[in-house]
Amino acid sequence: MGYTILSASKFTSKLKATVHASGKLGFSEVTAKELGFDDVSSHFVQFAQDDEDPTLLYLINSTADNEDSFRVCKAGTYYYINAKLMFDALGVDYSGKTIIYDMIKAQDGGGNVYKMIKRELERTKKE
């Protein structure tokens, strides 16, 4: 009989990314670490849209700099992608709502593809 220990350290925090009111896609510290964003000079991502559910996106983690890639940027300890034009084209209401993508490693992506499941919350008004 064989078995594999499931490490609790892999299940302590959700991977997620949040679309800010500026249209930038920001990554939580845990997510940035999981995606290996420690060297932003050589880090890029691509996005794919699901053929059956256009609200479902996939993030493809890459080091390839090409016309289909977004460069990962860093400000202090914060990692983000300038994806405003993409979210505008997809009709994502990031200025009126808080948009969070929960990320799950895709089974068939070779370890570099993450399914991005969208959640929408009402944006809190600052007084």
One Martini backbone bead per residue (centre of mass of N, CA, C, O) as a GRO file, in nm:
protein
  127
    1MET     BB    1   0.096   0.037   0.024
    2GLY     BB    2   0.040   0.368  -0.087
    3TYR     BB    3   0.147   0.711  -0.010
    4THR     BB    4   0.071   1.070   0.025
    5ILE     BB    5   0.163   1.353   0.160
    6LEU     BB    6  -0.025   1.633   0.261
    7SER     BB    7   0.074   1.949   0.275
    8ALA     BB    8  -0.022   2.214   0.469
    9SER     BB    9   0.151   2.444   0.324
   10LYS     BB   10  -0.040   2.425   0.052
   11PHE     BB   11  -0.323   2.514   0.245
   12THR     BB   12  -0.309   2.819   0.382
   13SER     BB   13  -0.333   2.982   0.098
   14LYS     BB   14  -0.467   3.173  -0.132
   15LEU     BB   15  -0.476   3.234  -0.460
   16LYS     BB   16  -0.445   3.584  -0.575
   17ALA     BB   17  -0.607   3.850  -0.768
   18THR     BB   18  -0.632   4.213  -0.814
   19VAL     BB   19  -0.833   4.462  -0.941
   20HIS     BB   20  -0.774   4.778  -0.977
   21ALA     BB   21  -0.892   5.096  -1.041
   22SER     BB   22  -0.646   5.122  -1.261
   23GLY     BB   23  -0.614   4.807  -1.391
   24LYS     BB   24  -0.437   4.660  -1.213
   25LEU     BB   25  -0.271   4.351  -1.142
   26GLY     BB   26  -0.260   4.217  -0.825
   27PHE     BB   27  -0.047   4.039  -0.595
   28SER     BB   28  -0.007   3.842  -0.364
   29GLU     BB   29   0.250   3.729  -0.184
   30VAL     BB   30   0.191   3.428  -0.221
   31THR     BB   31   0.152   3.436  -0.528
   32ALA     BB   32   0.426   3.554  -0.612
   33LYS     BB   33   0.586   3.318  -0.495
   34GLU     BB   34   0.453   3.087  -0.657
   35LEU     BB   35   0.532   3.237  -0.943
   36GLY     BB   36   0.830   3.361  -0.921
   37PHE     BB   37   0.864   3.703  -0.881
   38ASP     BB   38   1.173   3.775  -0.800
   39ASP     BB   39   1.244   3.818  -1.125
   40VAL     BB   40   1.118   4.068  -1.325
   41SER     BB   41   1.315   4.091  -1.574
   42SER     BB   42   1.207   3.767  -1.654
   43HIS     BB   43   0.884   3.832  -1.626
   44PHE     BB   44   0.585   3.674  -1.757
   45VAL     BB   45   0.248   3.694  -1.894
   46GLN     BB   46  -0.040   3.516  -1.993
   47PHE     BB   47  -0.363   3.515  -2.151
   48ALA     BB   48  -0.667   3.320  -2.134
   49GLN     BB   49  -0.974   3.231  -2.289
   50ASP     BB   50  -1.249   3.070  -2.252
   51ASP     BB   51  -1.458   2.924  -2.488
   52GLU     BB   52  -1.725   2.877  -2.294
   53ASP     BB   53  -1.612   3.096  -2.063
   54PRO     BB   54  -1.537   3.433  -2.080
   55THR     BB   55  -1.482   3.476  -1.756
   56LEU     BB   56  -1.257   3.268  -1.797
   57LEU     BB   57  -0.925   3.260  -1.692
   58TYR     BB   58  -0.575   3.236  -1.787
   59LEU     BB   59  -0.257   3.195  -1.643
   60ILE     BB   60   0.069   3.227  -1.796
   61ASN     BB   61   0.370   3.134  -1.694
   62SER     BB   62   0.669   3.330  -1.791
   63THR     BB   63   0.982   3.422  -1.993
   64ALA     BB   64   0.836   3.535  -2.243
   65ASP     BB   65   0.907   3.795  -2.478
   66ASN     BB   66   0.611   3.907  -2.629
   67GLU     BB   67   0.317   4.023  -2.779
   68ASP     BB   68   0.147   3.829  -2.554
   69SER     BB   69   0.292   3.974  -2.316
   70PHE     BB   70   0.326   4.049  -1.970
   71ARG     BB   71   0.484   4.247  -1.755
   72VAL     BB   72   0.636   4.227  -1.457
   73CYS     BB   73   0.596   4.434  -1.178
   74LYS     BB   74   0.765   4.653  -0.928
   75ALA     BB   75   0.666   4.785  -0.590
   76GLY     BB   76   0.860   4.696  -0.379
   77THR     BB   77   0.659   4.417  -0.268
   78TYR     BB   78   0.488   4.470  -0.529
   79TYR     BB   79   0.294   4.295  -0.771
   80TYR     BB   80   0.230   4.367  -1.130
   81ILE     BB   81  -0.008   4.440  -1.401
   82ASN     BB   82  -0.066   4.605  -1.703
   83ALA     BB   83  -0.430   4.545  -1.781
   84LYS     BB   84  -0.643   4.760  -1.863
   85LEU     BB   85  -0.705   4.708  -2.169
   86MET     BB   86  -0.801   4.420  -2.130
   87PHE     BB   87  -1.033   4.476  -1.927
   88ASP     BB   88  -1.183   4.667  -2.113
   89ALA     BB   89  -1.230   4.459  -2.348
   90LEU     BB   90  -1.383   4.253  -2.134
   91GLY     BB   91  -1.574   4.429  -1.935
   92VAL     BB   92  -1.439   4.507  -1.666
   93ASP     BB   93  -1.564   4.642  -1.348
   94TYR     BB   94  -1.312   4.796  -1.167
   95SER     BB   95  -1.443   5.079  -1.077
   96GLY     BB   96  -1.726   4.959  -0.941
   97LYS     BB   97  -1.557   4.699  -0.858
   98THR     BB   98  -1.434   4.425  -0.693
   99ILE     BB   99  -1.176   4.227  -0.840
  100ILE     BB  100  -1.137   3.874  -0.799
  101TYR     BB  101  -0.886   3.616  -0.844
  102ASP     BB  102  -0.896   3.290  -0.817
  103MET     BB  103  -0.624   3.055  -0.795
  104ILE     BB  104  -0.565   2.756  -0.997
  105LYS     BB  105  -0.404   2.492  -1.078
  106ALA     BB  106  -0.376   2.343  -1.368
  107GLN     BB  107  -0.372   2.016  -1.468
  108ASP     BB  108  -0.284   2.080  -1.799
  109GLY     BB  109  -0.023   2.311  -1.759
  110GLY     BB  110   0.262   2.216  -1.640
  111GLY     BB  111   0.258   2.439  -1.380
  112ASN     BB  112   0.193   2.737  -1.552
  113VAL     BB  113  -0.123   2.713  -1.507
  114TYR     BB  114  -0.401   2.937  -1.417
  115LYS     BB  115  -0.700   2.951  -1.283
  116MET     BB  116  -0.945   3.228  -1.308
  117ILE     BB  117  -1.174   3.308  -1.058
  118LYS     BB  118  -1.438   3.519  -1.045
  119ARG     BB  119  -1.492   3.802  -0.825
  120GLU     BB  120  -1.756   4.016  -0.697
  121LEU     BB  121  -1.749   4.336  -0.534
  122GLU     BB  122  -1.838   4.589  -0.365
  123ARG     BB  123  -1.733   4.899  -0.358
  124THR     BB  124  -1.595   5.093  -0.134
  125LYS     BB  125  -1.659   5.394   0.009
  126LYS     BB  126  -1.487   5.681   0.049
  127GLU     BB  127  -1.511   5.946   0.290
   0.00000   0.00000   0.00000
